[in-house]
Amino acid sequence: MKIAPSILSCDFARLGEEIHAVESGGADWIHVDVMDGHFVPNITIGPVITEGARRSTKLPLDVHLMIQEPERYLEAFAKAGADYLTVHQEVCPDLARTLARIRVLGVKAGVAVNPATPLDSIRDVVRDLDLLLVMSVTPGFGGQSYIPTSTEKVRRARQLLDEQGSAAELEVDGGIDTGNAGLVASMGATVLVAGSAVYRHAGGAADGVRAIRRAAGAGAPPQSR
Ligand code: DX5
Ligand code: ZN
């Protein structure tokens, strides 16, 4: 299981230190939440901060583009050092083309689906994917609660990837904490994003990463098996 802390919940006055903290806790990837004030109400990180994150770590940068017309910015984020670029299905009229453009830039290609977006909408591009991101909150803000119906969607996403022989990562993002990480892991997720559960952890962010990893390894709680 890979743990990808979202820097959205970190202290941006200390970006480098905040990234080093999760590295020391064993983080696998750094998740970068890019929001444009159009696709989602919030405005967050752009290529400049992404490039700052790039200079702070050698870990893969997992850049989640919650923006309209993502094709306009793929090159800028690739140049800023993204290892994965994930676009939203809801804003890509020609997903196959967008994913191909990401790959041409030498970056791994992901697609994200909102809670309200059916998995059927990405069925035709499964073979073009390095990563499938199932949103477990409506994107826009950190610190929201996990939507319980996401669990079943992760299970079906696992099935969809397996049916098509895809080795793509299956990432789950939104409201992940020690209470649900085991359940989500047991459904076949391979990457868990966690923002507030890591950076607001009482013992500090490094411990926050360790706690999520422990919970993921413990599997589903008995009542939900
Ligand atoms: C939601 C973002 C998430 C989120 C994760 O719009 O894509 O990455 O910030 O933060 P938590 O773990 O606090 O939900
Ligand atoms: Zn995200």
Short mmCIF file of C-alpha atoms and ligand atoms in Angstrom, two decimals:
data_model
loop_
_atom_site.label_atom_id
_atom_site.label_comp_id
_atom_site.label_asym_id
_atom_site.label_seq_id
_atom_site.Cartn_x
_atom_site.Cartn_y
_atom_site.Cartn_z
CA MET A 1 0.00 0.00 0.00
CA LYS A 2 1.26 3.44 -0.90
CA ILE A 3 0.49 6.43 1.30
CA ALA A 4 0.31 9.79 -0.45
CA PRO A 5 0.00 12.69 2.01
CA SER A 6 -1.76 15.73 0.53
CA ILE A 7 0.21 18.92 1.14
CA LEU A 8 -3.06 20.86 0.90
CA SER A 9 -3.35 20.52 4.69
CA CYS A 10 0.26 21.45 5.47
CA ASP A 11 1.71 24.76 6.66
CA PHE A 12 2.81 26.44 3.43
CA ALA A 13 5.14 28.78 5.28
CA ARG A 14 7.19 25.63 5.91
CA LEU A 15 6.52 23.60 2.77
CA GLY A 16 9.93 21.91 2.61
CA GLU A 17 9.89 20.88 6.28
CA GLU A 18 6.31 19.65 6.00
CA ILE A 19 7.30 17.43 3.08
CA HIS A 20 10.36 16.16 4.95
CA ALA A 21 8.13 15.31 7.93
CA VAL A 22 5.96 12.93 5.91
CA GLU A 23 9.03 11.52 4.17
CA SER A 24 10.45 10.60 7.56
CA GLY A 25 7.15 8.89 8.39
CA GLY A 26 7.55 6.71 5.29
CA ALA A 27 5.33 8.48 2.76
CA ASP A 28 5.52 6.93 -0.71
CA TRP A 29 4.26 9.82 -2.84
CA ILE A 30 3.48 13.51 -2.30
CA HIS A 31 -0.06 14.40 -3.40
CA VAL A 32 -0.46 17.91 -4.84
CA ASP A 33 -4.04 19.25 -5.02
CA VAL A 34 -4.42 21.80 -7.80
CA MET A 35 -7.72 23.76 -7.80
CA ASP A 36 -8.77 26.56 -10.13
CA GLY A 37 -11.87 28.21 -8.62
CA HIS A 38 -13.93 26.98 -11.61
CA PHE A 39 -14.10 23.20 -11.62
CA VAL A 40 -14.12 23.43 -7.82
CA PRO A 41 -14.88 26.51 -5.69
CA ASN A 42 -11.43 26.69 -4.10
CA ILE A 43 -8.13 28.03 -5.51
CA THR A 44 -4.97 26.33 -4.30
CA ILE A 45 -1.66 25.28 -5.81
CA GLY A 46 -0.17 26.07 -9.23
CA PRO A 47 3.03 25.13 -11.04
CA VAL A 48 5.18 27.47 -8.91
CA ILE A 49 4.42 25.69 -5.62
CA THR A 50 4.58 22.32 -7.38
CA GLU A 51 8.11 23.20 -8.48
CA GLY A 52 8.94 24.17 -4.89
CA ALA A 53 7.68 20.78 -3.75
CA ARG A 54 9.79 19.16 -6.48
CA ARG A 55 12.95 20.77 -5.10
CA SER A 56 12.06 19.57 -1.57
CA THR A 57 11.81 15.84 -2.27
CA LYS A 58 12.79 12.97 -4.54
CA LEU A 59 9.49 11.18 -3.89
CA PRO A 60 7.09 10.96 -6.83
CA LEU A 61 4.84 14.02 -7.12
CA ASP A 62 1.25 12.92 -7.64
CA VAL A 63 -0.44 15.98 -9.11
CA HIS A 64 -4.25 15.98 -8.96
CA LEU A 65 -5.64 18.57 -11.39
CA MET A 66 -9.06 19.77 -10.26
CA ILE A 67 -9.20 22.32 -13.05
CA GLN A 68 -11.18 23.01 -16.20
CA GLU A 69 -9.41 22.64 -19.54
CA PRO A 70 -6.52 20.72 -17.98
CA GLU A 71 -4.80 20.34 -21.37
CA ARG A 72 -3.80 24.02 -21.20
CA TYR A 73 -1.61 23.34 -18.16
CA LEU A 74 -0.21 19.85 -18.66
CA GLU A 75 3.12 21.08 -19.95
CA ALA A 76 3.56 23.59 -17.10
CA PHE A 77 2.99 20.90 -14.46
CA ALA A 78 5.22 18.43 -16.30
CA LYS A 79 7.99 21.04 -16.34
CA ALA A 80 7.36 21.74 -12.65
CA GLY A 81 8.28 18.11 -11.95
CA ALA A 82 5.04 16.10 -11.81
CA ASP A 83 5.51 12.32 -12.00
CA TYR A 84 1.77 11.63 -12.24
CA LEU A 85 -0.78 14.00 -13.76
CA THR A 86 -4.39 13.14 -13.01
CA VAL A 87 -7.24 14.89 -14.83
CA HIS A 88 -10.95 14.72 -14.04
CA GLN A 89 -13.26 12.77 -16.33
CA GLU A 90 -15.91 15.47 -15.88
CA VAL A 91 -13.89 18.10 -17.77
CA CYS A 92 -12.33 15.98 -20.53
CA PRO A 93 -14.52 15.58 -23.62
CA ASP A 94 -11.80 13.42 -25.24
CA LEU A 95 -10.18 11.57 -22.38
CA ALA A 96 -8.07 9.29 -24.56
CA ARG A 97 -6.50 12.32 -26.24
CA THR A 98 -5.78 14.07 -22.94
CA LEU A 99 -4.17 10.94 -21.48
CA ALA A 100 -2.05 10.54 -24.61
CA ARG A 101 -0.87 14.16 -24.25
CA ILE A 102 0.20 13.51 -20.68
CA ARG A 103 2.19 10.46 -21.75
CA VAL A 104 3.89 12.35 -24.58
CA LEU A 105 5.24 14.70 -21.89
CA GLY A 106 6.91 11.70 -20.23
CA VAL A 107 4.52 11.76 -17.28
CA LYS A 108 2.28 8.97 -15.96
CA ALA A 109 -1.40 9.52 -16.75
CA GLY A 110 -4.31 9.32 -14.34
CA VAL A 111 -8.02 9.95 -14.42
CA ALA A 112 -10.19 10.94 -11.46
CA VAL A 113 -13.92 10.39 -11.03
CA ASN A 114 -16.11 12.43 -8.70
CA PRO A 115 -18.46 10.61 -6.30
CA ALA A 116 -21.38 11.32 -8.68
CA THR A 117 -19.53 10.12 -11.80
CA PRO A 118 -20.14 6.48 -12.80
CA LEU A 119 -17.16 4.20 -13.46
CA ASP A 120 -18.72 3.32 -16.82
CA SER A 121 -17.60 6.75 -18.04
CA ILE A 122 -13.94 5.70 -17.97
CA ARG A 123 -14.34 2.07 -19.08
CA ASP A 124 -13.01 2.79 -22.58
CA VAL A 125 -9.73 4.35 -21.36
CA VAL A 126 -8.78 1.80 -18.71
CA ARG A 127 -6.01 0.47 -20.93
CA ASP A 128 -4.51 3.97 -21.24
CA LEU A 129 -4.29 4.52 -17.48
CA ASP A 130 -1.39 4.48 -15.07
CA LEU A 131 -3.70 5.52 -12.26
CA LEU A 132 -7.43 5.57 -11.51
CA LEU A 133 -8.47 7.97 -8.76
CA VAL A 134 -11.78 7.36 -7.02
CA MET A 135 -12.85 10.49 -5.14
CA SER A 136 -14.39 9.70 -1.77
CA VAL A 137 -15.48 13.31 -1.15
CA THR A 138 -16.76 15.96 -3.53
CA PRO A 139 -13.51 17.70 -4.47
CA GLY A 140 -12.78 21.25 -3.37
CA PHE A 141 -11.62 21.18 0.21
CA GLY A 142 -9.52 19.14 2.60
CA GLY A 143 -10.99 17.92 5.86
CA GLN A 144 -14.32 16.59 4.57
CA SER A 145 -15.89 13.31 5.69
CA TYR A 146 -15.46 10.09 3.67
CA ILE A 147 -18.63 9.28 1.69
CA PRO A 148 -19.54 5.69 2.72
CA THR A 149 -20.81 4.62 -0.73
CA SER A 150 -17.23 5.11 -1.99
CA THR A 151 -16.28 1.75 -0.50
CA GLU A 152 -18.45 -0.17 -2.96
CA LYS A 153 -17.19 2.02 -5.81
CA VAL A 154 -13.58 1.18 -4.96
CA ARG A 155 -14.50 -2.51 -5.04
CA ARG A 156 -16.05 -2.10 -8.51
CA ALA A 157 -13.07 -0.05 -9.69
CA ARG A 158 -10.79 -2.91 -8.58
CA GLN A 159 -12.94 -5.32 -10.62
CA LEU A 160 -12.86 -3.07 -13.66
CA LEU A 161 -9.05 -2.83 -13.62
CA ASP A 162 -8.66 -6.58 -13.06
CA GLU A 163 -11.13 -7.49 -15.83
CA GLN A 164 -9.11 -5.49 -18.32
CA GLY A 165 -5.78 -6.75 -17.04
CA SER A 166 -4.75 -3.24 -16.00
CA ALA A 167 -1.85 -2.74 -13.61
CA ALA A 168 -2.90 0.89 -12.98
CA GLU A 169 -2.71 2.18 -9.44
CA LEU A 170 -6.09 2.48 -7.73
CA GLU A 171 -6.02 5.61 -5.61
CA VAL A 172 -8.66 6.80 -3.14
CA ASP A 173 -8.80 10.43 -2.09
CA GLY A 174 -10.93 12.29 0.45
CA GLY A 175 -11.64 11.81 4.12
CA ILE A 176 -9.21 8.89 4.53
CA ASP A 177 -8.33 8.32 8.18
CA THR A 178 -7.38 5.49 10.53
CA GLY A 179 -11.07 4.57 10.84
CA ASN A 180 -11.60 3.75 7.15
CA ALA A 181 -8.10 3.07 5.70
CA GLY A 182 -8.33 -0.66 6.44
CA LEU A 183 -11.70 -1.01 4.77
CA VAL A 184 -10.62 0.91 1.67
CA ALA A 185 -7.40 -1.12 1.47
CA SER A 186 -9.37 -4.36 1.71
CA MET A 187 -11.37 -3.29 -1.38
CA GLY A 188 -8.22 -3.30 -3.46
CA ALA A 189 -6.95 0.28 -3.34
CA THR A 190 -3.19 0.60 -3.88
CA VAL A 191 -2.72 4.29 -2.97
CA LEU A 192 -4.37 6.17 -0.11
CA VAL A 193 -4.33 9.97 -0.11
CA ALA A 194 -4.61 11.60 3.30
CA GLY A 195 -4.40 15.31 4.06
CA SER A 196 -5.93 16.33 7.37
CA ALA A 197 -5.47 12.89 8.99
CA VAL A 198 -1.73 13.26 8.39
CA TYR A 199 -1.04 16.95 8.91
CA ARG A 200 -3.48 17.37 11.82
CA HIS A 201 -2.36 14.18 13.57
CA ALA A 202 -1.81 14.79 17.29
CA GLY A 203 1.64 13.17 17.21
CA GLY A 204 2.79 15.12 14.14
CA ALA A 205 2.72 14.40 10.41
CA ALA A 206 5.32 11.59 10.44
CA ASP A 207 3.25 9.69 12.98
CA GLY A 208 0.16 10.50 10.96
CA VAL A 209 1.61 8.63 7.98
CA ARG A 210 2.57 5.65 10.16
CA ALA A 211 -0.91 5.54 11.70
CA ILE A 212 -2.62 5.42 8.28
CA ARG A 213 -0.23 2.70 7.11
CA ARG A 214 -0.91 0.62 10.23
CA ALA A 215 -4.66 1.03 9.81
CA ALA A 216 -4.45 0.09 6.11
CA GLY A 217 -2.48 -3.05 6.98
CA ALA A 218 -4.99 -4.09 9.63
CA GLY A 219 -7.68 -4.57 6.97
CA ALA A 220 -11.41 -4.03 7.34
CA PRO A 221 -12.96 -3.85 10.81
CA PRO A 222 -14.96 -7.07 11.52
CA GLN A 223 -18.40 -5.41 11.31
CA SER A 224 -17.83 -4.26 7.74
CA ARG A 225 -16.40 -7.50 6.31
C1 DX5 B 1 -10.14 17.08 -2.11
C2 DX5 B 1 -8.66 16.81 -2.42
C3 DX5 B 1 -8.07 15.82 -1.44
C4 DX5 B 1 -8.14 16.26 -0.02
C5 DX5 B 1 -7.49 15.30 0.91
O1 DX5 B 1 -10.64 18.03 -2.94
O2 DX5 B 1 -8.51 16.28 -3.69
O3 DX5 B 1 -6.77 15.43 -1.83
O4 DX5 B 1 -7.60 17.52 0.16
O5 DX5 B 1 -7.60 15.82 2.18
P1 DX5 B 1 -8.40 15.07 3.34
O6 DX5 B 1 -7.62 13.82 3.60
O7 DX5 B 1 -8.34 16.05 4.46
O8 DX5 B 1 -9.78 14.78 2.87
ZN ZN B 2 -6.50 15.16 -4.24
#
